[in-house]
Short mmCIF file of C-alpha atoms in Angstrom, two decimals:
data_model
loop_
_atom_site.label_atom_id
_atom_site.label_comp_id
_atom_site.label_asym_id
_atom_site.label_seq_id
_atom_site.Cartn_x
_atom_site.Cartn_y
_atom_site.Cartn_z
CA UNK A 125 -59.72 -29.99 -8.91
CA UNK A 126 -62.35 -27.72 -7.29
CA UNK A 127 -62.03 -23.94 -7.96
CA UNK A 128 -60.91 -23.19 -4.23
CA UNK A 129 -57.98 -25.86 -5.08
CA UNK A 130 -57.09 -24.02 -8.09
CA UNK A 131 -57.25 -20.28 -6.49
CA UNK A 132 -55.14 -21.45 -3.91
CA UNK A 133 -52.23 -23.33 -5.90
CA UNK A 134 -52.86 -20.18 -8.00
CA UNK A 135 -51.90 -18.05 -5.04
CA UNK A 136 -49.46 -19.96 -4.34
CA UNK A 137 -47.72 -19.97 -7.08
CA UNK A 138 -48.33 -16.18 -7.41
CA UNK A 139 -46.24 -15.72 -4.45
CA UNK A 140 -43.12 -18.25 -5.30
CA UNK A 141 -42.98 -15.81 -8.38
CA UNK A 142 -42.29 -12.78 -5.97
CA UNK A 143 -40.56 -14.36 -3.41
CA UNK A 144 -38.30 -16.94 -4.71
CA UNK A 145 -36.37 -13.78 -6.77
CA UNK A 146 -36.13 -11.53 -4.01
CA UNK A 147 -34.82 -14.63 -1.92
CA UNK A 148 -31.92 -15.33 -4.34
CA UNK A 149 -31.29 -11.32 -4.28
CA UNK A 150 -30.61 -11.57 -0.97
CA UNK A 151 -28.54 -14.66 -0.76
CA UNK A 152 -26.38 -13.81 -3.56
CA UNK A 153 -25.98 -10.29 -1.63
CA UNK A 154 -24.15 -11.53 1.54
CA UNK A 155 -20.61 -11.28 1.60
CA UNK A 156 -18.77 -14.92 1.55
CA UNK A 157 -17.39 -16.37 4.69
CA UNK A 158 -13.69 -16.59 2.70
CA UNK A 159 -12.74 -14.97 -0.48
CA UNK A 160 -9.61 -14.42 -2.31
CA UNK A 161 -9.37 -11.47 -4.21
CA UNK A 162 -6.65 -12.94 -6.89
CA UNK A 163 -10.41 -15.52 -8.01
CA UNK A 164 -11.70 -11.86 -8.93
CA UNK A 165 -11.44 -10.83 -12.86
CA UNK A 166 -9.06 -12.08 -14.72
CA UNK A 167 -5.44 -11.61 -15.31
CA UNK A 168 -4.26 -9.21 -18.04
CA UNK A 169 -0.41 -9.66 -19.28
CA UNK A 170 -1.12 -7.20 -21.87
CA UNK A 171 0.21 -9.75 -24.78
CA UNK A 172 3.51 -10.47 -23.51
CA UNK A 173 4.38 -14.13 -23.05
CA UNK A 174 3.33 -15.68 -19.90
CA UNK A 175 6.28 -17.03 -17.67
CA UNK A 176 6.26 -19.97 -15.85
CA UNK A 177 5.73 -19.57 -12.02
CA UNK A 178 2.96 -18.55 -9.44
CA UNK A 179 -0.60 -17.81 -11.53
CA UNK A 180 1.92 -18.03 -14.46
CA UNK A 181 3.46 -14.87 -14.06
CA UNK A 182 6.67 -15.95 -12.12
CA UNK A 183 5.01 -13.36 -9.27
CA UNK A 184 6.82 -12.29 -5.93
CA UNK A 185 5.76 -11.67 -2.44
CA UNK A 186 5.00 -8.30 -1.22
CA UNK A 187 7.34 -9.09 1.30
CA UNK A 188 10.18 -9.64 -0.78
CA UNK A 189 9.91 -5.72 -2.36
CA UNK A 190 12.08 -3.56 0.38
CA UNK A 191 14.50 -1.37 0.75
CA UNK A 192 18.60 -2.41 -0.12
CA UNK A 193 20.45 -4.11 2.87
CA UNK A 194 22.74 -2.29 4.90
CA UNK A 195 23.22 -0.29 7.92
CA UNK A 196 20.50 2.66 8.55
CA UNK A 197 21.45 6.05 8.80
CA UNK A 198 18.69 6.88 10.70
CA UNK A 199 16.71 4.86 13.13
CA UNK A 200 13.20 5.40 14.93
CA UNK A 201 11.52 3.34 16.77
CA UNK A 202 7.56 4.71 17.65
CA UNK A 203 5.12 3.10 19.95
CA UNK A 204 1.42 3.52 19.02
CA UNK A 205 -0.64 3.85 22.06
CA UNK A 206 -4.66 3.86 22.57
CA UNK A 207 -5.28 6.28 25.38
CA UNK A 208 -6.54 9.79 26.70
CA UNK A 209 -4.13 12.64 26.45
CA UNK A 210 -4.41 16.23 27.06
CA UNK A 211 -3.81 18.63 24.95
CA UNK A 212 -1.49 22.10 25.72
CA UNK A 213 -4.98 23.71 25.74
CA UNK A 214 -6.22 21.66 28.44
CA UNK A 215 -8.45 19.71 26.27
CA UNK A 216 -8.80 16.00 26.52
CA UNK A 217 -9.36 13.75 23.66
CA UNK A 218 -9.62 9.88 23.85
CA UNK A 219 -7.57 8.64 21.02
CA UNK A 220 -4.28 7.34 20.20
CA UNK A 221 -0.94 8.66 21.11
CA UNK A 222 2.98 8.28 19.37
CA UNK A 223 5.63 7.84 22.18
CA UNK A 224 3.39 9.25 24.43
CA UNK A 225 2.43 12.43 22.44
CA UNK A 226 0.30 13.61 19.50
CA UNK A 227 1.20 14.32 16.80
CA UNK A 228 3.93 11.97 17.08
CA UNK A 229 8.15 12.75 17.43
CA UNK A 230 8.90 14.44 13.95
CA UNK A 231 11.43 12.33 11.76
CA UNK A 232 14.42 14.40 10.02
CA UNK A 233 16.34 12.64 7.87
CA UNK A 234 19.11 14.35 4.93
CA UNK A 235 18.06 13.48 1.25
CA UNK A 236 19.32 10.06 -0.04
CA UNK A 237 19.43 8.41 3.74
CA UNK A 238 18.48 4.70 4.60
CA UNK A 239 15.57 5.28 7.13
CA UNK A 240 14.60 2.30 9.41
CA UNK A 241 11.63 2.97 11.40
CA UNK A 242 10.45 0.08 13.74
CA UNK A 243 6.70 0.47 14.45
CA UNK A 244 5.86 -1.20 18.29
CA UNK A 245 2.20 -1.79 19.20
CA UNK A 246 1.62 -1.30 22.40
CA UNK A 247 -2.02 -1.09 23.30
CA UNK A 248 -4.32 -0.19 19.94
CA UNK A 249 -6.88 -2.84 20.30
CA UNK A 250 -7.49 -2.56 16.52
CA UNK A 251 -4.03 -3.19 15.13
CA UNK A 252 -1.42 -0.53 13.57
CA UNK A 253 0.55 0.58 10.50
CA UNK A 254 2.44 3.16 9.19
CA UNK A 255 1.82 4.82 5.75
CA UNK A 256 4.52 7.45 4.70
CA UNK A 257 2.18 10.10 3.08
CA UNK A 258 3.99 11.00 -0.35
CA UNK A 259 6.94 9.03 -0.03
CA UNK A 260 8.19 6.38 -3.12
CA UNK A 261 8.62 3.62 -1.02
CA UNK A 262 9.36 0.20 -1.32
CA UNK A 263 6.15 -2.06 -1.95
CA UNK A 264 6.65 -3.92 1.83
CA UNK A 265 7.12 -0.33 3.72
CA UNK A 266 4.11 1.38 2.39
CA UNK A 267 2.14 -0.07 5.34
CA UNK A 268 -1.25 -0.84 3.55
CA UNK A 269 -2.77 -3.11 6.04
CA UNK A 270 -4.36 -6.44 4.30
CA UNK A 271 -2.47 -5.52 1.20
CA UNK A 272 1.49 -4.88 1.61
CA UNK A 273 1.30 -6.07 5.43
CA UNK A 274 -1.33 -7.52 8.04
CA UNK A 275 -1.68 -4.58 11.09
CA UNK A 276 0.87 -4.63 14.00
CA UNK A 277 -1.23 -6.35 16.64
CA UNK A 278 -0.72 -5.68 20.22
CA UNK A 279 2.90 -6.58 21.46
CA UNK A 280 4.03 -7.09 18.27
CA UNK A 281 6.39 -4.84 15.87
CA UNK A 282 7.24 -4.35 12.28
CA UNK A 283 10.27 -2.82 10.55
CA UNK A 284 9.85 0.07 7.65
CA UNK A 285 12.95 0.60 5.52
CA UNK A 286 13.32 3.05 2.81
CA UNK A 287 15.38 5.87 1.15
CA UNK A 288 14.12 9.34 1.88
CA UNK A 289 14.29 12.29 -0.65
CA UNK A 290 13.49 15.73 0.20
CA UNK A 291 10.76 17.00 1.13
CA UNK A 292 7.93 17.70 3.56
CA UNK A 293 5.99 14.81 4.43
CA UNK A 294 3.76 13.44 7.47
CA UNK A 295 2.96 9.40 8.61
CA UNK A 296 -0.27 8.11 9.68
CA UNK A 297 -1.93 4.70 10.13
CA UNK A 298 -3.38 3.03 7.59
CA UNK A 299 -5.44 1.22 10.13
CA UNK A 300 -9.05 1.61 10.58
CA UNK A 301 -7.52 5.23 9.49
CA UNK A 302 -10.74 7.29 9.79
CA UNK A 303 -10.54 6.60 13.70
CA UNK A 304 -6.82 6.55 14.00
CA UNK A 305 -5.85 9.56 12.38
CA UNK A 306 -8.14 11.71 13.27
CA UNK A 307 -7.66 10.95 17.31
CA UNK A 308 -3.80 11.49 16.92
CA UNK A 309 -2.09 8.45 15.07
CA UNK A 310 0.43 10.24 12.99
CA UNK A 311 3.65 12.88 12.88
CA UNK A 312 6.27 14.61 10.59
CA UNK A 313 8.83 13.34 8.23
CA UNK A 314 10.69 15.87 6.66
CA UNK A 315 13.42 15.56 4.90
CA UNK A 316 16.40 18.24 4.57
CA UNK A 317 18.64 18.82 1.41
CA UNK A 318 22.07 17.13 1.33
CA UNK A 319 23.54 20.17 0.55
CA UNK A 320 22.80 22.99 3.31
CA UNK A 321 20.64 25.70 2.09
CA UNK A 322 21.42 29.42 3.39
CA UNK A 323 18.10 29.75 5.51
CA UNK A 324 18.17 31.08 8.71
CA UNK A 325 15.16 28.79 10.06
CA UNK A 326 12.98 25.79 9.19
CA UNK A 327 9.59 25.92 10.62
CA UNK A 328 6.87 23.05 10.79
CA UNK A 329 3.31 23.92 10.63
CA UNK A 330 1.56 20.73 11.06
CA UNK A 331 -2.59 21.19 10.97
CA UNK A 332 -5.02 18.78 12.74
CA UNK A 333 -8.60 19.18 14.04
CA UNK A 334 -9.08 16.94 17.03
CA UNK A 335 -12.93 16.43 17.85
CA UNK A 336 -13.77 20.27 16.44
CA UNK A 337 -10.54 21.68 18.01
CA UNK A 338 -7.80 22.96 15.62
CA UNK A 339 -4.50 22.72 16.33
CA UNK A 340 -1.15 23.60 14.91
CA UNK A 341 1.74 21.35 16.11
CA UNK A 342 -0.63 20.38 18.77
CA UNK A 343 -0.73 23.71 20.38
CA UNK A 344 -4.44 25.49 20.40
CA UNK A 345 -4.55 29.35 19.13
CA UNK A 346 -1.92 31.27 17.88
CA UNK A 347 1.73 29.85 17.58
CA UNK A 348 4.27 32.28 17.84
CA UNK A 349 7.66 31.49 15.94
CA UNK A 350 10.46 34.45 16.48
CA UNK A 351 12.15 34.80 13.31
CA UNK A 352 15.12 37.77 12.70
CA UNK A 353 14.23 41.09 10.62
CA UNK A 354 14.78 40.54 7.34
CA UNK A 355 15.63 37.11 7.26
CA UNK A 356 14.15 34.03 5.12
CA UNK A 357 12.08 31.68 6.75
CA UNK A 358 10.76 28.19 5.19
CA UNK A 359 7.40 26.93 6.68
CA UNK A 360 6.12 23.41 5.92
CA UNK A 361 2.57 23.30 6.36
CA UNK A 362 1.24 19.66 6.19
CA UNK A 363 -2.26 19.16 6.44
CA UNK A 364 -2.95 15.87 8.35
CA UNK A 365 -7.42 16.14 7.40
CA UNK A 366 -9.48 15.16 5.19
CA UNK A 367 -10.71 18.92 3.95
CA UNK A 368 -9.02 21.51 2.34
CA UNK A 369 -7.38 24.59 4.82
CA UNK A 370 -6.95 28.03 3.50
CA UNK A 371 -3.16 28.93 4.72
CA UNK A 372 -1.65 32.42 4.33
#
Protein backbone atom coordinates (compact mmCIF):
# COMPACT_ATOMS: atom_id res chain seq x y z
CA UNK A 1 0.00 0.00 0.00
CA UNK A 2 1.49 3.36 -1.08
CA UNK A 3 1.67 6.12 1.60
CA UNK A 4 -1.17 8.26 -0.16
CA UNK A 5 -3.33 4.86 0.28
CA UNK A 6 -2.52 4.72 3.83
CA UNK A 7 -3.09 8.66 4.66
CA UNK A 8 -6.25 8.38 3.11
CA UNK A 9 -7.79 5.10 4.78
CA UNK A 10 -6.09 6.88 7.72
CA UNK A 11 -8.36 9.85 7.19
CA UNK A 12 -10.87 7.96 6.73
CA UNK A 13 -10.97 6.19 9.44
CA UNK A 14 -10.18 9.35 11.47
CA UNK A 15 -13.47 10.63 10.54
CA UNK A 16 -15.79 7.29 11.13
CA UNK A 17 -14.28 7.82 14.73
CA UNK A 18 -16.01 11.34 14.97
CA UNK A 19 -18.85 10.80 13.04
CA UNK A 20 -20.20 7.43 13.55
CA UNK A 21 -20.73 8.59 17.60
CA UNK A 22 -22.27 11.74 16.97
CA UNK A 23 -24.55 9.82 14.35
CA UNK A 24 -25.83 7.31 16.98
CA UNK A 25 -26.29 10.54 19.40
CA UNK A 26 -28.57 11.75 17.20
CA UNK A 27 -30.54 8.73 16.27
CA UNK A 28 -30.95 7.53 19.69
CA UNK A 29 -32.18 11.31 20.41
CA UNK A 30 -35.40 11.32 18.27
CA UNK A 31 -38.47 10.65 19.92
CA UNK A 32 -40.13 7.10 18.79
CA UNK A 33 -42.96 7.04 16.37
CA UNK A 34 -45.14 4.95 19.29
CA UNK A 35 -44.28 4.52 22.87
CA UNK A 36 -46.03 3.30 25.85
CA UNK A 37 -45.19 4.80 28.91
CA UNK A 38 -46.19 1.57 31.22
CA UNK A 39 -42.46 -0.16 28.96
CA UNK A 40 -40.78 2.80 31.04
CA UNK A 41 -38.98 1.70 34.52
CA UNK A 42 -40.11 -0.85 36.22
CA UNK A 43 -42.91 -1.68 38.49
CA UNK A 44 -42.47 -1.28 42.27
CA UNK A 45 -45.16 -3.26 44.59
CA UNK A 46 -43.16 -2.25 47.48
CA UNK A 47 -42.89 -6.14 48.74
CA UNK A 48 -46.40 -6.98 48.90
CA UNK A 49 -47.48 -10.05 46.96
CA UNK A 50 -48.23 -9.56 43.41
CA UNK A 51 -51.93 -10.38 42.38
CA UNK A 52 -52.94 -11.96 39.46
CA UNK A 53 -54.42 -9.64 36.71
CA UNK A 54 -53.32 -6.83 34.22
CA UNK A 55 -49.18 -6.30 34.54
CA UNK A 56 -49.86 -8.55 37.62
CA UNK A 57 -51.29 -6.10 39.74
CA UNK A 58 -55.08 -6.91 39.18
CA UNK A 59 -55.03 -2.93 37.82
CA UNK A 60 -58.26 -0.89 36.82
CA UNK A 61 -59.10 1.58 34.20
CA UNK A 62 -58.98 5.18 34.84
CA UNK A 63 -62.29 5.14 33.64
CA UNK A 64 -63.69 2.94 36.07
CA UNK A 65 -62.55 5.53 39.22
CA UNK A 66 -65.74 8.10 39.41
CA UNK A 67 -67.95 9.49 41.40
CA UNK A 68 -71.07 7.14 43.26
CA UNK A 69 -74.23 6.68 41.01
CA UNK A 70 -77.18 8.60 41.56
CA UNK A 71 -79.07 11.60 40.71
CA UNK A 72 -76.98 15.07 40.68
CA UNK A 73 -77.83 17.79 42.77
CA UNK A 74 -76.40 20.11 40.64
CA UNK A 75 -75.99 20.10 36.93
CA UNK A 76 -73.87 22.32 34.41
CA UNK A 77 -73.42 21.92 31.22
CA UNK A 78 -70.42 24.51 29.60
CA UNK A 79 -69.54 24.90 26.02
CA UNK A 80 -65.88 25.76 25.27
CA UNK A 81 -65.65 28.02 22.38
CA UNK A 82 -62.44 29.32 20.26
CA UNK A 83 -63.28 32.86 19.29
CA UNK A 84 -62.76 36.76 19.71
CA UNK A 85 -64.63 38.40 22.51
CA UNK A 86 -64.60 41.77 23.91
CA UNK A 87 -63.97 42.62 26.99
CA UNK A 88 -66.26 45.29 29.35
CA UNK A 89 -63.23 47.55 28.67
CA UNK A 90 -63.59 47.46 25.09
CA UNK A 91 -60.62 45.35 24.59
CA UNK A 92 -60.55 42.46 22.23
CA UNK A 93 -58.68 39.34 22.80
CA UNK A 94 -58.66 36.26 20.44
CA UNK A 95 -59.02 33.33 22.68
CA UNK A 96 -61.46 30.99 24.01
CA UNK A 97 -64.76 31.68 25.55
CA UNK A 98 -67.26 29.51 28.31
CA UNK A 99 -70.99 29.80 27.23
CA UNK A 100 -70.17 32.65 25.41
CA UNK A 101 -68.24 34.61 28.14
CA UNK A 102 -64.87 34.73 29.94
CA UNK A 103 -64.25 33.80 32.65
CA UNK A 104 -66.81 31.25 32.37
CA UNK A 105 -70.59 30.99 34.40
CA UNK A 106 -69.42 30.53 38.14
CA UNK A 107 -70.53 27.06 39.66
CA UNK A 108 -72.16 27.19 43.35
CA UNK A 109 -72.77 24.17 44.77
CA UNK A 110 -73.60 23.48 49.02
CA UNK A 111 -70.85 21.26 50.70
CA UNK A 112 -71.38 17.44 50.32
CA UNK A 113 -73.45 17.85 46.77
CA UNK A 114 -73.16 15.40 43.71
CA UNK A 115 -71.94 17.86 40.94
CA UNK A 116 -72.35 16.71 37.26
CA UNK A 117 -70.79 19.00 34.90
CA UNK A 118 -71.05 18.01 31.14
CA UNK A 119 -68.17 19.64 29.19
CA UNK A 120 -69.46 20.30 25.18
CA UNK A 121 -66.79 21.19 22.59
CA UNK A 122 -67.90 23.29 20.32
CA UNK A 123 -65.23 24.84 18.19
CA UNK A 124 -61.51 24.57 20.07
CA UNK A 125 -59.56 23.18 17.24
CA UNK A 126 -57.11 21.76 19.82
CA UNK A 127 -59.39 19.67 21.99
CA UNK A 128 -60.77 20.47 25.70
CA UNK A 129 -60.87 19.41 29.36
CA UNK A 130 -61.76 20.45 32.54
CA UNK A 131 -59.43 20.36 35.62
CA UNK A 132 -61.14 21.35 38.99
CA UNK A 133 -58.22 23.40 40.57
CA UNK A 134 -58.01 22.03 44.30
CA UNK A 135 -60.77 19.78 44.30
CA UNK A 136 -60.34 15.75 45.61
CA UNK A 137 -61.86 14.33 42.79
CA UNK A 138 -62.43 11.13 41.47
CA UNK A 139 -59.42 9.77 39.27
CA UNK A 140 -61.82 9.90 35.78
CA UNK A 141 -63.09 13.69 36.60
CA UNK A 142 -59.77 15.26 37.15
CA UNK A 143 -59.63 15.97 33.39
CA UNK A 144 -55.82 15.35 32.75
CA UNK A 145 -55.85 15.03 29.07
CA UNK A 146 -53.69 11.82 27.79
CA UNK A 147 -53.70 10.60 31.34
CA UNK A 148 -57.30 10.32 33.14
CA UNK A 149 -59.12 11.20 29.69
CA UNK A 150 -58.23 11.93 25.87
CA UNK A 151 -59.40 15.95 25.14
CA UNK A 152 -63.08 16.65 24.16
CA UNK A 153 -62.66 17.02 20.42
CA UNK A 154 -64.91 19.18 18.46
CA UNK A 155 -68.67 18.09 18.68
CA UNK A 156 -68.04 15.83 21.17
CA UNK A 157 -68.78 15.95 25.14
CA UNK A 158 -67.67 14.42 28.35
CA UNK A 159 -69.35 14.09 31.76
CA UNK A 160 -67.43 15.22 35.22
CA UNK A 161 -69.00 13.84 38.38
CA UNK A 162 -67.86 14.49 41.82
CA UNK A 163 -68.72 15.52 45.45
CA UNK A 164 -67.90 19.11 46.27
CA UNK A 165 -66.68 20.31 49.76
CA UNK A 166 -66.33 23.82 50.67
CA UNK A 167 -64.42 26.03 49.50
CA UNK A 168 -63.20 28.51 46.90
CA UNK A 169 -62.05 27.01 43.85
CA UNK A 170 -61.72 27.90 39.96
CA UNK A 171 -61.74 25.28 36.58
CA UNK A 172 -59.53 25.54 33.70
CA UNK A 173 -58.43 23.33 30.78
CA UNK A 174 -55.93 21.08 31.04
CA UNK A 175 -55.51 21.32 27.34
CA UNK A 176 -52.63 22.79 25.64
CA UNK A 177 -53.29 24.91 29.07
CA UNK A 178 -50.61 27.60 28.56
CA UNK A 179 -52.79 28.86 25.48
CA UNK A 180 -56.15 28.00 26.88
CA UNK A 181 -56.07 29.50 30.10
CA UNK A 182 -54.50 32.32 29.63
CA UNK A 183 -56.99 33.50 26.55
CA UNK A 184 -60.09 32.77 28.82
CA UNK A 185 -60.71 28.89 29.24
CA UNK A 186 -61.76 28.73 32.81
CA UNK A 187 -64.40 30.07 35.74
CA UNK A 188 -65.44 29.74 39.47
CA UNK A 189 -66.48 26.88 41.59
CA UNK A 190 -67.21 27.76 44.91
CA UNK A 191 -68.66 25.95 47.19
CA UNK A 192 -70.98 27.27 50.20
CA UNK A 193 -71.28 25.66 53.76
CA UNK A 194 -74.24 23.32 54.41
CA UNK A 195 -75.02 25.11 57.27
CA UNK A 196 -75.71 28.99 56.51
CA UNK A 197 -73.16 31.23 57.90
CA UNK A 198 -74.38 34.77 59.36
CA UNK A 199 -72.60 36.92 56.56
CA UNK A 200 -74.26 39.56 55.03
CA UNK A 201 -72.42 39.07 51.50
CA UNK A 202 -70.18 36.69 49.52
CA UNK A 203 -67.99 38.37 47.08
CA UNK A 204 -65.82 36.75 44.20
CA UNK A 205 -62.66 38.32 43.22
CA UNK A 206 -61.46 36.31 40.40
CA UNK A 207 -57.83 37.72 38.89
CA UNK A 208 -56.70 37.17 35.24
CA UNK A 209 -54.28 39.06 32.95
CA UNK A 210 -55.46 38.74 29.39
CA UNK A 211 -52.57 39.70 26.83
CA UNK A 212 -51.02 42.46 29.56
CA UNK A 213 -54.57 43.56 30.64
CA UNK A 214 -55.66 42.78 34.24
CA UNK A 215 -58.88 42.07 35.06
CA UNK A 216 -61.01 41.26 38.02
CA UNK A 217 -64.17 39.21 37.21
CA UNK A 218 -63.51 40.28 33.74
CA UNK A 219 -64.15 43.87 34.37
CA UNK A 220 -60.92 46.34 33.69
CA UNK A 221 -60.07 48.99 36.65
CA UNK A 222 -61.65 49.31 39.75
CA UNK A 223 -64.67 47.03 40.80
CA UNK A 224 -66.92 48.55 43.05
CA UNK A 225 -68.89 46.10 45.48
CA UNK A 226 -71.49 48.12 47.93
CA UNK A 227 -71.32 46.45 51.13
CA UNK A 228 -73.47 47.88 54.50
CA UNK A 229 -71.56 49.88 57.40
CA UNK A 230 -70.38 47.70 59.67
CA UNK A 231 -71.16 44.57 58.24
CA UNK A 232 -68.88 41.34 57.43
CA UNK A 233 -68.00 40.69 54.08
CA UNK A 234 -66.17 37.36 52.71
CA UNK A 235 -64.07 37.89 49.48
CA UNK A 236 -62.69 34.90 47.53
CA UNK A 237 -59.86 35.94 45.59
CA UNK A 238 -58.73 33.14 43.15
CA UNK A 239 -55.86 33.75 41.16
CA UNK A 240 -56.34 32.09 37.70
CA UNK A 241 -52.00 33.02 36.55
CA UNK A 242 -49.13 31.66 36.69
CA UNK A 243 -47.33 34.53 39.08
CA UNK A 244 -47.89 35.48 42.38
CA UNK A 245 -50.48 38.84 43.02
CA UNK A 246 -50.08 40.97 46.03
CA UNK A 247 -53.94 41.34 47.31
CA UNK A 248 -54.94 43.69 50.16
Amino acid sequence: MTRERRRLLAAVLASLTLVAPLAWLWQDSLVPGTYDVMDMGYHDYGGGPVAAGHDGHGGRSVEELVAPDGAADVRVTLTARQERFRLPSGVEVDGYTVNGTSPGPTIRAVEGQLLEVTLVNQSVADGVTLHWHGVDVPNAADGVAGVTQDAVAVGESYVYRFRVERGSYWYHSHQVSHEQVRRGLFGALVVVPEAPEQRAQDELALLHVYDGTATLNGRTGDVEVPARRGSTVRVRVVNTDNAATPVW
